[in-house]
Coordinates of C-alpha atoms in Angstrom, one line a residue:
X1 CA -20.7 -4.6 -100.2
X2 CA -20.5 -0.6 -101.3
X3 CA -17.0 0.5 -102.4
X4 CA -14.5 2.3 -99.6
X5 CA -14.2 5.9 -98.9
X6 CA -12.2 7.6 -101.0
X7 CA -8.5 7.7 -99.2
X8 CA -7.9 11.0 -97.6
X9 CA -10.8 12.1 -97.7
X10 CA -12.1 14.5 -94.7
X11 CA -15.5 14.4 -93.5
X12 CA -15.4 16.4 -90.9
X13 CA -13.7 19.1 -93.9
X14 CA -16.4 18.1 -96.0
X15 CA -18.7 19.1 -93.0
X16 CA -17.4 22.9 -93.0
X17 CA -17.0 23.2 -97.0
X18 CA -20.9 22.2 -97.0
X19 CA -21.2 25.3 -94.2
X20 CA -19.8 27.2 -96.9
X21 CA -22.1 26.5 -99.1
X22 CA -25.1 27.6 -97.3
X23 CA -23.7 30.8 -96.2
X24 CA -23.2 31.9 -100.2
X25 CA -26.7 31.5 -100.3
X26 CA -28.4 27.7 -100.5
X27 CA -31.7 28.3 -99.2
X28 CA -34.4 25.8 -97.6
X29 CA -36.3 24.2 -100.9
X30 CA -40.3 25.4 -100.0
X31 CA -43.6 24.6 -99.6
X32 CA -44.8 23.8 -103.8
X33 CA -47.8 26.7 -105.1
X34 CA -50.0 26.5 -107.9
X35 CA -51.5 29.5 -108.9
X36 CA -55.4 28.6 -110.0
X37 CA -56.3 31.4 -110.8
X38 CA -55.0 31.4 -114.7
X39 CA -58.5 29.6 -116.0
X40 CA -56.9 28.8 -118.8
X41 CA -55.0 25.6 -117.4
X42 CA -56.1 22.9 -115.0
X43 CA -52.9 22.0 -113.4
X44 CA -54.7 23.1 -109.8
X45 CA -57.7 21.4 -110.4
X46 CA -55.4 18.1 -111.1
X47 CA -53.2 18.3 -108.3
X48 CA -56.0 18.3 -106.6
X49 CA -57.5 15.3 -108.2
X50 CA -54.6 13.4 -107.6
X51 CA -54.9 14.6 -103.3
X52 CA -57.4 13.2 -103.3
X53 CA -56.8 9.5 -105.1
X54 CA -53.5 10.2 -102.7
X55 CA -56.0 10.7 -99.1
X56 CA -58.7 7.2 -100.2
X57 CA -56.2 5.2 -100.5
X58 CA -53.9 5.7 -97.5
X59 CA -57.8 5.5 -95.9
X60 CA -58.3 1.9 -97.5
X61 CA -55.2 0.0 -96.1
X62 CA -51.8 -0.4 -95.6
X63 CA -49.0 1.0 -97.8
X64 CA -52.3 2.6 -100.1
X65 CA -50.9 5.3 -99.9
X66 CA -47.0 4.5 -101.6
X67 CA -49.5 2.4 -104.0
X68 CA -51.5 5.0 -105.4
X69 CA -48.0 7.3 -105.8
X70 CA -47.7 5.5 -109.5
X71 CA -51.8 5.3 -110.2
X72 CA -51.6 7.7 -113.3
X73 CA -53.4 10.0 -111.8
X74 CA -50.5 11.0 -109.7
X75 CA -47.3 9.5 -111.4
X76 CA -48.4 11.9 -114.8
X77 CA -47.9 15.4 -113.1
X78 CA -45.2 17.7 -113.1
X79 CA -43.0 16.8 -110.2
X80 CA -43.8 20.3 -107.6
X81 CA -46.8 19.3 -108.9
X82 CA -47.2 15.5 -106.7
X83 CA -45.4 17.0 -104.5
X84 CA -48.1 19.7 -104.1
X85 CA -50.6 16.5 -104.3
X86 CA -49.1 14.6 -101.3
X87 CA -49.1 17.6 -99.3
X88 CA -52.2 18.5 -98.9
X89 CA -53.2 14.3 -98.9
X90 CA -50.6 14.4 -95.7
X91 CA -52.7 18.0 -94.0
X92 CA -55.8 16.0 -94.5
X93 CA -54.1 13.2 -93.2
X94 CA -52.9 14.4 -89.5
X95 CA -56.5 16.4 -89.7
X96 CA -59.3 14.2 -90.8
X97 CA -61.3 14.1 -87.4
X98 CA -61.1 17.5 -87.2
X99 CA -62.3 18.4 -90.9
X100 CA -64.8 15.8 -90.1
X101 CA -66.4 17.3 -87.3
X102 CA -66.4 20.4 -89.6
X103 CA -68.0 19.2 -92.2
X104 CA -70.9 17.1 -90.3
X105 CA -72.0 20.2 -88.7
X106 CA -73.1 22.0 -92.6
X107 CA -74.2 18.8 -93.4
X108 CA -77.1 17.4 -92.7
X109 CA -77.0 14.4 -95.1
X110 CA -73.9 12.4 -96.0
X111 CA -73.3 13.1 -99.3
X112 CA -70.8 10.1 -101.3
X113 CA -67.4 9.6 -100.8
X114 CA -66.2 11.5 -103.6
X115 CA -68.4 14.6 -102.8
X116 CA -66.5 14.2 -99.0
X117 CA -62.8 13.8 -100.9
X118 CA -64.1 17.2 -102.1
X119 CA -64.2 18.9 -99.5
X120 CA -61.7 16.9 -97.5
X121 CA -59.2 18.3 -99.9
X122 CA -60.5 21.6 -100.3
X123 CA -60.4 22.1 -96.1
X124 CA -57.1 20.8 -95.7
X125 CA -55.7 23.4 -98.2
X126 CA -57.9 26.2 -97.0
X127 CA -57.2 25.9 -93.1
X128 CA -54.1 23.8 -92.5
X129 CA -51.7 24.5 -95.2
X130 CA -53.1 28.3 -95.9
X131 CA -54.6 28.4 -99.2
X132 CA -56.6 31.1 -100.3
X133 CA -59.9 30.0 -99.3
X134 CA -60.8 31.7 -103.8
X135 CA -58.6 29.4 -104.7
X136 CA -59.1 26.1 -102.5
X137 CA -63.4 27.0 -103.4
X138 CA -63.3 27.9 -106.6
X139 CA -60.8 24.7 -107.5
X140 CA -63.2 22.3 -105.7
X141 CA -66.3 23.4 -107.1
X142 CA -64.6 22.6 -111.2
X143 CA -63.7 19.3 -109.4
X144 CA -67.7 19.0 -108.5
X145 CA -68.3 19.9 -112.2
X146 CA -65.8 17.5 -114.1
X147 CA -67.7 13.8 -113.3
X148 CA -71.8 12.8 -113.7
X149 CA -71.9 11.2 -110.1
X150 CA -70.0 14.7 -108.6
X151 CA -71.5 17.3 -110.2
X152 CA -75.3 17.5 -108.8
X153 CA -73.2 18.3 -105.7
X154 CA -71.7 21.9 -107.2
X155 CA -73.6 24.4 -105.4
X156 CA -73.7 22.6 -102.5
X157 CA -69.5 22.1 -102.7
X158 CA -69.6 26.1 -103.1
X159 CA -71.9 27.2 -100.3
X160 CA -70.2 24.0 -97.5
X161 CA -66.9 26.0 -98.1
X162 CA -68.3 29.5 -98.8
X163 CA -69.9 29.9 -95.2
X164 CA -66.8 28.1 -92.6
X165 CA -64.4 30.5 -95.1
X166 CA -67.2 33.6 -93.8
X167 CA -68.6 32.2 -90.3
X168 CA -64.9 30.9 -90.0
X169 CA -64.4 26.6 -89.0
X170 CA -66.2 26.6 -85.3
X171 CA -64.1 24.3 -81.6
X172 CA -62.4 20.8 -82.8
X173 CA -60.2 19.0 -80.9
X174 CA -57.8 17.0 -81.6
X175 CA -57.8 13.9 -80.0
X176 CA -61.1 13.6 -82.9
X177 CA -58.0 13.0 -85.3
X178 CA -57.0 9.5 -83.7
X179 CA -59.4 6.1 -84.0
X180 CA -61.5 5.9 -81.0
X181 CA -60.1 2.4 -80.6
X182 CA -56.1 3.3 -80.2
X183 CA -57.6 6.4 -78.3
X184 CA -59.0 4.4 -75.4
X185 CA -55.6 1.6 -75.9
X186 CA -53.5 5.1 -75.1
X187 CA -55.7 6.7 -73.1
X188 CA -55.3 3.4 -70.6
X189 CA -51.8 2.7 -70.8
X190 CA -50.6 6.4 -70.7
X191 CA -52.8 8.2 -69.6
X192 CA -55.5 11.5 -69.9
X193 CA -52.7 13.9 -70.0
X194 CA -50.0 11.3 -72.2
X195 CA -53.1 10.8 -74.8
X196 CA -53.7 15.3 -75.5
X197 CA -50.3 15.1 -75.7
X198 CA -49.8 12.6 -78.8
X199 CA -52.9 13.5 -80.3
X200 CA -51.4 17.1 -80.8
X201 CA -48.0 15.6 -82.2
X202 CA -50.4 13.6 -85.0
X203 CA -51.6 16.9 -85.6
X204 CA -48.1 18.3 -87.3
X205 CA -46.2 17.7 -90.1
X206 CA -42.4 16.7 -88.5
X207 CA -38.7 18.5 -89.4
X208 CA -36.7 16.0 -91.7
X209 CA -34.1 14.9 -89.2
X210 CA -30.5 13.0 -90.2
X211 CA -27.5 10.7 -89.0
X212 CA -23.9 12.1 -89.5
X213 CA -20.8 9.8 -89.9
X214 CA -18.4 9.8 -86.9
X215 CA -15.6 11.5 -87.9
X216 CA -18.5 14.5 -89.1
X217 CA -18.0 18.1 -88.1
X218 CA -22.1 17.9 -86.8
X219 CA -22.7 21.4 -86.5
X220 CA -20.7 22.3 -89.7
X221 CA -24.0 20.2 -91.1
X222 CA -26.1 21.4 -88.9
X223 CA -25.2 24.8 -89.3
X224 CA -25.1 23.6 -93.7
X225 CA -28.7 22.8 -93.2
X226 CA -30.2 25.5 -91.4
X227 CA -30.4 22.5 -88.3
X228 CA -30.2 22.4 -85.1
X229 CA -28.0 19.7 -83.4
X230 CA -29.6 17.5 -81.0
X231 CA -28.7 14.9 -78.0
X232 CA -27.5 12.2 -79.3
X233 CA -25.7 13.7 -82.2
X234 CA -29.0 14.0 -84.7
X235 CA -29.9 17.1 -86.4
X236 CA -32.7 18.8 -87.4
X237 CA -33.5 20.7 -90.2
X238 CA -37.0 22.6 -91.1
X239 CA -35.8 22.0 -94.7
X240 CA -38.1 20.6 -97.1
X241 CA -37.8 19.3 -100.5
X242 CA -35.6 16.4 -102.1
X243 CA -32.9 15.6 -99.7
X244 CA -30.5 14.9 -102.6
X245 CA -30.3 18.4 -103.1
X246 CA -29.4 19.5 -99.7
X247 CA -25.6 20.2 -99.1
X248 CA -24.0 17.2 -97.9
X249 CA -25.7 14.0 -99.9
X250 CA -23.8 14.1 -102.7
X251 CA -20.9 13.5 -100.0
X252 CA -22.4 11.0 -97.9
X253 CA -21.6 12.5 -95.1
X254 CA -25.1 11.6 -93.6
X255 CA -28.3 9.6 -93.3
X256 CA -32.4 10.7 -93.7
X257 CA -33.4 9.1 -89.9
X258 CA -35.7 9.7 -87.0
X259 CA -33.4 10.7 -84.2
X260 CA -35.9 8.4 -82.3
X261 CA -34.4 5.6 -84.5
X262 CA -31.6 5.9 -84.2
X263 CA -31.1 5.0 -80.5
X264 CA -31.1 1.8 -80.8
X265 CA -27.9 1.8 -83.2
X266 CA -26.7 3.4 -80.3
X267 CA -27.8 1.5 -77.2
X268 CA -26.4 -1.6 -79.1
X269 CA -22.6 0.3 -79.2
X270 CA -21.0 -2.0 -81.9
X271 CA -17.1 -1.8 -81.5
X272 CA -14.4 -1.5 -84.9
X273 CA -13.9 -5.0 -85.1
X274 CA -16.4 -6.6 -83.8
X275 CA -19.8 -8.9 -85.7
X276 CA -23.0 -7.3 -85.9
X277 CA -26.3 -8.0 -87.6
X278 CA -29.0 -6.0 -88.3
X279 CA -32.2 -8.5 -89.0
X280 CA -35.2 -6.7 -90.5
X281 CA -32.4 -4.0 -92.0
X282 CA -35.1 -2.7 -94.6
X283 CA -34.6 0.3 -95.2
X284 CA -30.9 0.5 -93.7
X285 CA -30.7 3.8 -91.4
X286 CA -29.8 1.4 -88.6
X287 CA -27.4 -0.7 -90.9
X288 CA -25.7 2.8 -91.6
X289 CA -25.2 3.1 -88.1
X290 CA -23.5 0.3 -87.2
X291 CA -21.1 0.4 -90.1
X292 CA -20.2 3.8 -90.0
X293 CA -19.2 2.4 -85.6
X294 CA -16.3 -0.1 -87.7
X295 CA -17.9 -3.0 -87.1
X296 CA -18.3 -6.2 -89.3
X297 CA -21.8 -5.2 -90.3
X298 CA -24.2 -8.1 -91.6
X299 CA -27.8 -6.1 -93.3
X300 CA -30.6 -8.8 -93.5
X301 CA -33.7 -8.3 -94.8
X302 CA -36.1 -10.9 -96.7
X303 CA -37.0 -7.6 -99.2
X304 CA -35.2 -7.7 -101.9
X305 CA -36.8 -4.6 -103.1
X306 CA -36.7 -2.4 -99.7
X307 CA -32.7 -4.0 -99.5
X308 CA -32.6 -1.8 -102.8
X309 CA -32.1 1.5 -100.8
X310 CA -29.6 0.0 -98.0
X311 CA -27.1 -0.3 -101.4
X312 CA -27.3 2.6 -102.9
X313 CA -27.2 4.7 -98.6
X314 CA -23.9 2.0 -98.7
X315 CA -22.4 2.9 -102.0
X316 CA -23.4 7.0 -101.4
X317 CA -21.8 6.4 -97.7
X318 CA -18.4 4.6 -98.7
X319 CA -19.9 2.1 -96.0
X320 CA -19.3 -1.5 -95.8
X321 CA -21.6 -4.1 -95.2
X322 CA -22.7 -7.4 -96.2
X323 CA -26.0 -7.5 -97.3
X324 CA -28.7 -11.2 -97.5
X325 CA -32.2 -10.7 -98.5
X326 CA -33.6 -13.2 -97.3
X327 CA -35.8 -14.2 -94.1
X328 CA -34.2 -14.2 -90.5
X329 CA -36.2 -17.3 -89.7
X330 CA -34.8 -18.6 -92.6
X331 CA -31.3 -18.1 -92.6
X332 CA -29.3 -21.1 -92.7
X333 CA -26.1 -19.6 -92.1
X334 CA -24.7 -20.2 -88.6
X335 CA -22.4 -18.1 -88.0
X336 CA -23.5 -15.9 -84.4
X337 CA -22.3 -12.1 -83.9
X338 CA -21.0 -10.0 -80.8
X339 CA -23.8 -7.6 -81.2
X340 CA -27.7 -8.3 -82.7
X341 CA -30.2 -5.9 -83.5
X342 CA -33.7 -6.9 -84.0
X343 CA -35.8 -4.1 -85.0
X344 CA -38.9 -5.9 -85.7
X345 CA -42.0 -5.6 -87.7
X346 CA -44.2 -4.3 -86.2
X347 CA -47.7 -1.7 -86.2
X348 CA -45.8 2.1 -86.6
X349 CA -48.2 3.4 -85.2
X350 CA -45.3 6.3 -83.4
X351 CA -44.6 7.1 -86.4
X352 CA -47.6 8.5 -86.7
X353 CA -46.5 12.3 -87.6
X354 CA -44.3 11.1 -90.4
X355 CA -46.8 8.7 -90.9
X356 CA -50.2 10.1 -90.5
X357 CA -52.3 7.2 -92.6
X358 CA -50.4 4.0 -90.0
X359 CA -53.5 5.3 -87.7
X360 CA -56.4 4.6 -90.2
X361 CA -54.5 1.6 -91.3
X362 CA -53.5 0.2 -88.6
X363 CA -56.6 -2.8 -87.1
X364 CA -56.8 -3.9 -83.8
X365 CA -56.2 -7.8 -85.0
X366 CA -52.9 -6.1 -86.3
X367 CA -51.6 -6.1 -82.5
X368 CA -52.0 -10.1 -82.2
X369 CA -50.9 -10.6 -85.2
X370 CA -47.7 -9.2 -85.5
X371 CA -46.7 -9.6 -82.0
X372 CA -46.8 -13.8 -82.4
X373 CA -44.2 -12.2 -85.4
X374 CA -41.8 -10.4 -83.0
X375 CA -41.8 -13.4 -80.4
X376 CA -40.7 -15.2 -83.5
X377 CA -38.3 -13.4 -84.7
X378 CA -36.7 -12.2 -80.7
X379 CA -36.2 -16.4 -80.1
X380 CA -34.8 -16.5 -83.4
X381 CA -32.4 -13.9 -83.0
X382 CA -31.0 -14.6 -79.8
X383 CA -30.1 -18.0 -81.8
X384 CA -27.4 -16.0 -83.0
X385 CA -26.2 -13.7 -80.2
X386 CA -22.5 -14.9 -78.5
X387 CA -22.5 -15.9 -75.1
X388 CA -21.3 -12.1 -73.4
X389 CA -22.7 -10.7 -76.0
X390 CA -25.8 -8.0 -76.6
X391 CA -29.2 -7.8 -78.1
X392 CA -30.9 -4.6 -78.8
X393 CA -34.7 -5.6 -79.4
X394 CA -36.8 -2.4 -80.9
X395 CA -40.2 -1.2 -82.9
X396 CA -41.6 1.4 -83.7
X397 CA -44.6 1.1 -82.9
X398 CA -46.6 3.0 -79.3
X399 CA -48.7 -0.9 -78.5
X400 CA -47.5 -2.1 -75.1
X401 CA -48.1 -5.6 -76.6
X402 CA -45.7 -5.1 -79.3
X403 CA -42.3 -4.2 -76.8
X404 CA -43.0 -4.3 -73.1
X405 CA -44.8 -7.6 -72.8
X406 CA -42.0 -9.4 -75.8
X407 CA -39.2 -8.9 -73.2
X408 CA -41.1 -9.8 -70.5
X409 CA -42.0 -13.2 -71.8
X410 CA -38.7 -13.7 -73.4
X411 CA -36.5 -12.6 -70.5
X412 CA -38.9 -15.7 -69.0
X413 CA -38.3 -18.4 -71.7
X414 CA -34.7 -17.0 -72.2
X415 CA -32.5 -17.7 -68.3
X416 CA -29.7 -16.9 -70.5
X417 CA -30.7 -13.4 -70.8
X418 CA -31.0 -10.1 -69.1
X419 CA -31.8 -7.0 -68.8
X420 CA -28.4 -4.1 -69.3
X421 CA -30.6 -1.3 -68.2
X422 CA -30.0 1.9 -70.7
X423 CA -29.2 5.8 -70.2
X424 CA -30.8 8.0 -72.1
X425 CA -28.4 10.9 -71.9
X426 CA -25.9 8.6 -73.6
X427 CA -27.8 7.0 -76.6
X428 CA -30.0 10.8 -77.3
X429 CA -33.2 10.1 -75.6
X430 CA -35.3 11.6 -73.8
X431 CA -34.9 11.2 -70.3
X432 CA -38.7 10.5 -69.2
X433 CA -38.5 7.3 -71.7
X434 CA -37.0 5.2 -69.2
X435 CA -38.5 2.8 -67.6
X436 CA -38.8 1.0 -64.2
X437 CA -37.3 -2.0 -66.1
X438 CA -34.2 -0.7 -67.5
X439 CA -36.0 0.1 -70.9
X440 CA -37.3 2.8 -73.0
X441 CA -40.4 3.3 -74.5
X442 CA -40.0 6.8 -76.9
X443 CA -43.5 8.8 -77.2
X444 CA -43.8 11.1 -80.1
X445 CA -45.5 13.4 -77.2
X446 CA -41.9 13.7 -75.9
X447 CA -39.3 16.6 -77.1
X448 CA -43.0 18.7 -77.4
X449 CA -40.7 22.1 -77.1
X450 CA -38.2 20.9 -80.3
X451 CA -41.0 19.1 -82.0
X452 CA -41.5 16.3 -81.0
X453 CA -39.8 12.3 -81.8
X454 CA -41.1 9.3 -82.7
X455 CA -42.1 6.6 -80.7
X456 CA -40.0 3.8 -80.0
X457 CA -40.0 0.8 -77.4
X458 CA -35.9 0.6 -77.0
X459 CA -34.9 -2.9 -74.6
X460 CA -31.3 -4.0 -74.9
X461 CA -30.3 -7.5 -73.5
X462 CA -27.5 -9.6 -72.6
X463 CA -26.3 -12.6 -72.7
X464 CA -24.4 -13.8 -69.2
X465 CA -24.9 -17.4 -70.0
X466 CA -24.0 -20.1 -73.2
X467 CA -28.1 -20.8 -73.8

């Protein structure tokens, strides 16, 4: 349980104070730059070694990049250099298909992975992060010289990178950044034009979205963080760096949450005095939304470790929720609720803007495996809904088996529920996200003029009779 907000403390006033601080000279954090022209220090090389470690860990499997952040090659670096290494790895992941297209035109024979990693890291800097070519080439050659297995290829590394700098990268296609099996699925599901839009969205680093407490002056917060208020009330900012240093963080008036991730909570529409449960609650952005409504909220998740972030944010924002670490299917508490939110475990393919590693880590078999989990969780969630209550199901996946197919099958086996059609404008979703059934299928290619949005499927189901 978190502490209640301080008595007499106005969130709106805090928002205005943040704007005053911003006008007084608070500026966005900038991407770290490393000066590698000083040959007396190897810090530039070490940061690029870490970038290669992160890149390969992300390509090896789901969760690999996060796990690699604790590896010695990464964790031993100073903070700015860790941030640089991660930025390089993420840029390489977003454009990996294009980077490999460029390299394959220059390489008659594929070099060992360690050499290709050096080249990938260097091209991510040169072509995406706009690192001066001489710096990227110099450190790449140093990297090749360090290890016996890559040393014989140092001249190749130098020649390839200098050739690309001199002659240009040539034409590449955004679609090459998507795994072929996902491209085929998305083309079949959404059409050629949308596939192009998805591929373009996958190239770009997204802005940061914030959700604000209901009594907060959103316009003042947006001014303080140099952002804009989106439809629905989320705030989008181009700021970079540690969010804990941004105006309003310590005051607890906002939390980080993609604009699309805020839609399910708005669709559930909890009211003060209602009982609400957030199943699979971690990391907790939706729980904070529900708690901010004044409802009595239970936040349930199988992972005590992931719930720690939720409890920290409850403490910071002064919001309350009952936090329970147990699997939703195993919770023995017999309570039923006015409103149930199920953000089910999924392939997370809709989050590729923020987490480009999911495109490489997700395998075809994962879709069916997770669809079975979602089926069971939906049935467990339905048992928690009071007669006359409501259930919102969502996944941050673009796969229909995890979204539309789940709801079609659920409604066939649960006659007590019916679809409550969504109003995109009322919940801050793109208008084109509304399906014929009244559900929401949000795609990362939507709101392109605003910088895109995470992919989500969201459906509200009202219980109209006793099961």
